PDB file of N, CA and C in Angstrom:
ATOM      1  N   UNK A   1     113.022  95.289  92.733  1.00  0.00           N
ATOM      2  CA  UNK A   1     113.015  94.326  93.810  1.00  0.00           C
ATOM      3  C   UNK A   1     112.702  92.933  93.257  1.00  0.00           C
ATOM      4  N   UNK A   2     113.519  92.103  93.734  1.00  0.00           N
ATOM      5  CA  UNK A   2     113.646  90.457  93.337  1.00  0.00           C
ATOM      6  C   UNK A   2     112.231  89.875  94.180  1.00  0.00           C
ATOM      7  N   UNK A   3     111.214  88.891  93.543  1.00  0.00           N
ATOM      8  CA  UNK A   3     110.307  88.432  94.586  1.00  0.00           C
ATOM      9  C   UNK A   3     110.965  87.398  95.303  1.00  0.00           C
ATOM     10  N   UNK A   4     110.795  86.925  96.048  1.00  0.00           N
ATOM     11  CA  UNK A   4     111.814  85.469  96.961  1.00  0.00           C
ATOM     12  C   UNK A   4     110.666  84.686  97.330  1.00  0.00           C
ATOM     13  N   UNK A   5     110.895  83.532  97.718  1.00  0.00           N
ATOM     14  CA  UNK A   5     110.354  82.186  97.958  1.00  0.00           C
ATOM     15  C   UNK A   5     110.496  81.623  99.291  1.00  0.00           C
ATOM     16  N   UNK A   6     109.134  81.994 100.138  1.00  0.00           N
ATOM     17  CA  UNK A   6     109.583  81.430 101.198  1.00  0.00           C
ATOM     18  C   UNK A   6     110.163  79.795 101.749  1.00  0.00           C
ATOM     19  N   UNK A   7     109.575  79.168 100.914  1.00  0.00           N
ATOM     20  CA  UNK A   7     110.040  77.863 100.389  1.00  0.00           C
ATOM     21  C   UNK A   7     111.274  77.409 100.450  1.00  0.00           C
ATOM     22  N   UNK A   8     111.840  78.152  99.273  1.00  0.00           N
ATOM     23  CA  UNK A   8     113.422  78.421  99.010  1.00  0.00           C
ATOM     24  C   UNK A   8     113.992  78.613 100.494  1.00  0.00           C
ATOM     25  N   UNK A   9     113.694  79.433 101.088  1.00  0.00           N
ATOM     26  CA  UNK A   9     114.595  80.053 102.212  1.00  0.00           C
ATOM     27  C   UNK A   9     114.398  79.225 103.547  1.00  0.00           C
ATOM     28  N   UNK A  10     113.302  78.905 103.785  1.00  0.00           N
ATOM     29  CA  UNK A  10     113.102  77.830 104.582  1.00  0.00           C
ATOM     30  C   UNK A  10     113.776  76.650 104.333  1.00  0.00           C
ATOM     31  N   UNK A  11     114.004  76.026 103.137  1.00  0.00           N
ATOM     32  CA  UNK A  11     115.083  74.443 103.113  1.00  0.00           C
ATOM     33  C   UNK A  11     116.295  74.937 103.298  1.00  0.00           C
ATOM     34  N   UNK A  12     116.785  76.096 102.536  1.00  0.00           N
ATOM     35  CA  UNK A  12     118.586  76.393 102.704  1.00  0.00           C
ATOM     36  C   UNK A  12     118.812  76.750 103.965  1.00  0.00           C
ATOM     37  N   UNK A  13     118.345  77.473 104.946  1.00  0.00           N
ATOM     38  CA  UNK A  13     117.997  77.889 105.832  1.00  0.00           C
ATOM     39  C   UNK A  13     117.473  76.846 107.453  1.00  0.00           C
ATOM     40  N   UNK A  14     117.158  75.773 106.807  1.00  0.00           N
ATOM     41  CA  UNK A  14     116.496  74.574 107.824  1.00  0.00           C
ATOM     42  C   UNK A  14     115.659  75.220 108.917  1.00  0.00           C
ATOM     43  N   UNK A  15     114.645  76.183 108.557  1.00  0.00           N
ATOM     44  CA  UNK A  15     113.813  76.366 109.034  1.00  0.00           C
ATOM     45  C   UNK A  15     112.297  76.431 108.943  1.00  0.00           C
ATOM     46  N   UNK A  16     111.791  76.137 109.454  1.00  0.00           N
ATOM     47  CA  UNK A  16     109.858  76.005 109.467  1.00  0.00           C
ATOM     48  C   UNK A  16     109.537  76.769 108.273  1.00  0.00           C
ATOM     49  N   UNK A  17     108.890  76.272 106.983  1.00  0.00           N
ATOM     50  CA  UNK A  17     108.728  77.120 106.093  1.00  0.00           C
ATOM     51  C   UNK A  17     106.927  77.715 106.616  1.00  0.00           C
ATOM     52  N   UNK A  18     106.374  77.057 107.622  1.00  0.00           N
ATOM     53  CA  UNK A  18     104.952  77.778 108.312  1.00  0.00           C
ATOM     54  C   UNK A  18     105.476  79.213 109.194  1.00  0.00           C
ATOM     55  N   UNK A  19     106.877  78.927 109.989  1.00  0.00           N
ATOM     56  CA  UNK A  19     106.870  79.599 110.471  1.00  0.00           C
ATOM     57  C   UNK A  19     107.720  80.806 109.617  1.00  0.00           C
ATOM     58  N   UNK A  20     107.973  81.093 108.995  1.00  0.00           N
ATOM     59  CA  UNK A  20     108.432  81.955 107.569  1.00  0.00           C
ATOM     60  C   UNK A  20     107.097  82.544 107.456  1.00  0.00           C
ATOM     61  N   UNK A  21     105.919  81.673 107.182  1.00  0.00           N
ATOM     62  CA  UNK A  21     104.817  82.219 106.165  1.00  0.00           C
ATOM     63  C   UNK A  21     104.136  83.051 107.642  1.00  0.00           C
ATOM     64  N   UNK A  22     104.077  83.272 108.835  1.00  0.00           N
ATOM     65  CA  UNK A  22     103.263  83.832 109.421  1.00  0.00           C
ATOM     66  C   UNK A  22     104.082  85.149 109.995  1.00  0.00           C
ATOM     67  N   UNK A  23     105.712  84.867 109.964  1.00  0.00           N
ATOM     68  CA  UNK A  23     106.301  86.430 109.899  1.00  0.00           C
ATOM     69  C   UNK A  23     105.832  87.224 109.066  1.00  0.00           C
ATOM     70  N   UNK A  24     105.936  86.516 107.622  1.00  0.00           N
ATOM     71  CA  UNK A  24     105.301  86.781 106.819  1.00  0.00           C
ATOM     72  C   UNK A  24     104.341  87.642 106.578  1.00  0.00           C
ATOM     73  N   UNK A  25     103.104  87.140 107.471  1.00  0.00           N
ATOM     74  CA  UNK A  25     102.092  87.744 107.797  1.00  0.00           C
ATOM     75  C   UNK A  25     102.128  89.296 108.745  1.00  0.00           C
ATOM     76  N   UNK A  26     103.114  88.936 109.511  1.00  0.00           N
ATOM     77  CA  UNK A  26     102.718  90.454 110.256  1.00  0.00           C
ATOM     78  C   UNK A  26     103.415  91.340 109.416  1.00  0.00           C
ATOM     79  N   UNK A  27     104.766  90.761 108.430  1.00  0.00           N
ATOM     80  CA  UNK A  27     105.485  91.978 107.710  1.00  0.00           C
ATOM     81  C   UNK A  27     104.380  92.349 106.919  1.00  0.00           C
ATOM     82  N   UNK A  28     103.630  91.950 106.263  1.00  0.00           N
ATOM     83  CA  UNK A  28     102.404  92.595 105.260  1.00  0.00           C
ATOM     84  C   UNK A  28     101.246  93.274 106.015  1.00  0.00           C
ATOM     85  N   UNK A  29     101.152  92.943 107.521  1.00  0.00           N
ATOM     86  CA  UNK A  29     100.571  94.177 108.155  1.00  0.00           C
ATOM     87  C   UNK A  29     101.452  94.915 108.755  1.00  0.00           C
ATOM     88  N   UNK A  30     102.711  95.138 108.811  1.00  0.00           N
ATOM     89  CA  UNK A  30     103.345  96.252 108.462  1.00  0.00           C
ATOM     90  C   UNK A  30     103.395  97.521 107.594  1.00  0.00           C
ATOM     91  N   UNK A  31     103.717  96.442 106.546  1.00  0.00           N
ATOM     92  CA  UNK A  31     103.859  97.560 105.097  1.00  0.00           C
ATOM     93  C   UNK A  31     102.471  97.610 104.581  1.00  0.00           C
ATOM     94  N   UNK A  32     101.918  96.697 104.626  1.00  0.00           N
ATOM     95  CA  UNK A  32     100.706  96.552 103.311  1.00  0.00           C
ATOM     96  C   UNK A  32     101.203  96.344 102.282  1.00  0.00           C
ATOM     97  N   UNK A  33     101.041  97.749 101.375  1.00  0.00           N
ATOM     98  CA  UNK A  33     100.890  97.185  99.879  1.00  0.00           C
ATOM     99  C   UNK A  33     101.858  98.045  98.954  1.00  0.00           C
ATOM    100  N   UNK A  34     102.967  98.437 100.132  1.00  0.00           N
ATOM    101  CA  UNK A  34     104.095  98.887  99.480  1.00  0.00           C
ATOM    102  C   UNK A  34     104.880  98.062  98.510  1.00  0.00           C
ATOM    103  N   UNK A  35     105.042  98.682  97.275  1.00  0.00           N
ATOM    104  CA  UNK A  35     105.678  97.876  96.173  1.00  0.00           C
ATOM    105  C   UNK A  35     106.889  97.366  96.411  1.00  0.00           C
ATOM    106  N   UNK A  36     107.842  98.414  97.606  1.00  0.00           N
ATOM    107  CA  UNK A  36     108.867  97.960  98.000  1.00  0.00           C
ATOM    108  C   UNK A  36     109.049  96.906  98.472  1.00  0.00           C
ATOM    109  N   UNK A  37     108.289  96.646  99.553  1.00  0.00           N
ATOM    110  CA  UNK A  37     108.097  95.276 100.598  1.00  0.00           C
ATOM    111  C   UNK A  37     107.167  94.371 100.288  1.00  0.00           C
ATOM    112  N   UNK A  38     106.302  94.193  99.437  1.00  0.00           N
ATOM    113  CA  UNK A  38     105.407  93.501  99.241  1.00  0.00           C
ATOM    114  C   UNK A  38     104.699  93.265  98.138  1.00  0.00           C
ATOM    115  N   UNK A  39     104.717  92.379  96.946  1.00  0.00           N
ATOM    116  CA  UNK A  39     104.444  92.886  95.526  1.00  0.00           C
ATOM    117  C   UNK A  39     102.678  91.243  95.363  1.00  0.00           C
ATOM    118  N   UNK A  40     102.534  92.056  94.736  1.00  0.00           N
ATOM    119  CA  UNK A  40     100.889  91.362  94.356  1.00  0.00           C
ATOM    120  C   UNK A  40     101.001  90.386  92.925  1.00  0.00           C
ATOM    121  N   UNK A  41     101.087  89.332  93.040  1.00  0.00           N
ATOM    122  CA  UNK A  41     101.382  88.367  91.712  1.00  0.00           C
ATOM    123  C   UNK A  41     100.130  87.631  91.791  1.00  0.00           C
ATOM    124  N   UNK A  42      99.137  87.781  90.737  1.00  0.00           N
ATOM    125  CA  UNK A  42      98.107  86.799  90.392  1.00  0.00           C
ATOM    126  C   UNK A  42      97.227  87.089  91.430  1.00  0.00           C
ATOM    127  N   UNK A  43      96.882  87.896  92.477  1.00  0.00           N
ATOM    128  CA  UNK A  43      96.071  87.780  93.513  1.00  0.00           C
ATOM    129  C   UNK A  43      96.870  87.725  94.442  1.00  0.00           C
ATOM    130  N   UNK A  44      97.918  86.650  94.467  1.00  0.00           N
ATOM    131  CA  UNK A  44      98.575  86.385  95.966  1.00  0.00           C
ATOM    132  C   UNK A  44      99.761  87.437  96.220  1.00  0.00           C
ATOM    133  N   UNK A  45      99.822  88.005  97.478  1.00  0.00           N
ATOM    134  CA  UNK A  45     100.882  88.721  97.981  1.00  0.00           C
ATOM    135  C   UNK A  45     102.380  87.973  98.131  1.00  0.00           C
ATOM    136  N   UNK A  46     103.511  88.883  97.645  1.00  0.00           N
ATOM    137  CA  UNK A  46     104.786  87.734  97.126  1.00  0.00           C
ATOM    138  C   UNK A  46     105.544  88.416  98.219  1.00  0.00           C
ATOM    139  N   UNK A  47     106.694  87.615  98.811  1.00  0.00           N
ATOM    140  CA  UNK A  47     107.713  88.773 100.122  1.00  0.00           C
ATOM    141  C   UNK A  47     108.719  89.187  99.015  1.00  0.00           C
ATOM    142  N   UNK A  48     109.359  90.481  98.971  1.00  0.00           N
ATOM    143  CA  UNK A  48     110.678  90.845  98.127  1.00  0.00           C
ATOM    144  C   UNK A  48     111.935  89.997  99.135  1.00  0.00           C
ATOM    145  N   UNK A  49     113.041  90.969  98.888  1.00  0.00           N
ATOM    146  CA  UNK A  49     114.250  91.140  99.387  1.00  0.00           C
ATOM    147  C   UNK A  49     114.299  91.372 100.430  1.00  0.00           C
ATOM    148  N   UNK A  50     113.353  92.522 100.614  1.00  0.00           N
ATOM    149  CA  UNK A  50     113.584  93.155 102.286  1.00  0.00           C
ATOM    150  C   UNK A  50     113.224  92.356 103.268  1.00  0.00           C
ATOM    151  N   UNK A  51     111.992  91.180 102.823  1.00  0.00           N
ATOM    152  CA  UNK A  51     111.393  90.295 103.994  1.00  0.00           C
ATOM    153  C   UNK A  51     112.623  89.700 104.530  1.00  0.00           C
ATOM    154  N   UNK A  52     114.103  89.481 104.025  1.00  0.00           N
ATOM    155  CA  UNK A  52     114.943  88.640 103.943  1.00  0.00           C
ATOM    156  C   UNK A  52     115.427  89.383 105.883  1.00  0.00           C
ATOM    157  N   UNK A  53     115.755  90.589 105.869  1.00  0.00           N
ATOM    158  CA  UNK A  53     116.263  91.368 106.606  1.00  0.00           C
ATOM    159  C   UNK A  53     115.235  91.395 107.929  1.00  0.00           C
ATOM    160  N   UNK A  54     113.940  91.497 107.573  1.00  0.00           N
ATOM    161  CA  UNK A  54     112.976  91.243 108.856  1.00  0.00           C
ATOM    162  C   UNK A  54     112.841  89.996 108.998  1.00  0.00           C
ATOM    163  N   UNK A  55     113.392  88.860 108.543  1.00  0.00           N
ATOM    164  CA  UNK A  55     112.720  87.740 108.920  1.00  0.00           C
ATOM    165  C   UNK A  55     113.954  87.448 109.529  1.00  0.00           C
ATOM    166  N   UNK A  56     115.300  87.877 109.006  1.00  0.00           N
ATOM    167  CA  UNK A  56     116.681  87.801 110.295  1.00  0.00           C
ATOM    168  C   UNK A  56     116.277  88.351 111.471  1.00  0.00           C
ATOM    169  N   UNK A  57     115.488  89.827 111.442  1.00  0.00           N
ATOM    170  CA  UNK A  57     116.078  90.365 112.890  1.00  0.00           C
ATOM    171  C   UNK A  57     114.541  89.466 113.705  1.00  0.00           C
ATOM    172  N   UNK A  58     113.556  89.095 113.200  1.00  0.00           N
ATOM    173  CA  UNK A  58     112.662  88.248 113.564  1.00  0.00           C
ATOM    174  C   UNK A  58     112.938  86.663 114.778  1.00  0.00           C
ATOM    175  N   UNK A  59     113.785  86.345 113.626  1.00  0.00           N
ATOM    176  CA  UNK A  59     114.624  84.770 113.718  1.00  0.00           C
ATOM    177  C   UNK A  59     115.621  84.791 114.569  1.00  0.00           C
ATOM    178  N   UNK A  60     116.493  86.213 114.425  1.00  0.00           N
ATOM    179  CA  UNK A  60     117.399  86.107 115.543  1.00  0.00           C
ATOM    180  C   UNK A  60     118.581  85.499 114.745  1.00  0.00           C
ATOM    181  N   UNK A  61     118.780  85.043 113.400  1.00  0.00           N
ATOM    182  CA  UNK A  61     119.194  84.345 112.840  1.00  0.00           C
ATOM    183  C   UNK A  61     119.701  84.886 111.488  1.00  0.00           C
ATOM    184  N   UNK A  62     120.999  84.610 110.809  1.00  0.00           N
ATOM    185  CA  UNK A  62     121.792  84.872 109.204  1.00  0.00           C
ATOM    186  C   UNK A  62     120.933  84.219 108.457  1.00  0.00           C
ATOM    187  N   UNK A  63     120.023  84.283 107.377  1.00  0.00           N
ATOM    188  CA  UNK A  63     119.500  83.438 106.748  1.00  0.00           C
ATOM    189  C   UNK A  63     119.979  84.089 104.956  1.00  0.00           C
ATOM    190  N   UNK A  64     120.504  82.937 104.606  1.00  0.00           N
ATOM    191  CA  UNK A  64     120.641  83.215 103.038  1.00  0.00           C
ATOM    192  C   UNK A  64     119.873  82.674 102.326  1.00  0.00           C
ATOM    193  N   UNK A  65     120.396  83.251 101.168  1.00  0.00           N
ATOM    194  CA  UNK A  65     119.148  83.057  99.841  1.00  0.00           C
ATOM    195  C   UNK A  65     119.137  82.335  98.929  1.00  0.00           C
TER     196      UNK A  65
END
């Protein structure tokens, strides 16, 4: 699994990169600390690939990468 940047996806995307980071938040109380969905870099929790797919059906919205 690729880590992604909510950052990144928020400018290509023209959307709230706060509001990215607090989907964010409930997808990691979703999964927790599944390696699949959620990977641990330096302390901080990183979103993979899959956040890409919940943060569409979230958004309501196609968002690329």
């Amino acid at each position: 699994m690729r880590i992604i940047s909510i950052r990144a996806i928020a400018r290509k995307n023209n959307v709230n990169h706060m509001r990215l980071w607090r989907i964010f938040k409930v997808y990691v109380a979703l999964y927790g600390n599944n390696p699949k969905y959620v990977v641990i870099v330096d302390g901080k929790k990183r979103p993979t690939e899959e956040f890409l797919k919940f943060a569409e059906k979230a958004l309501g919205i196609k968002l690329k990468l």
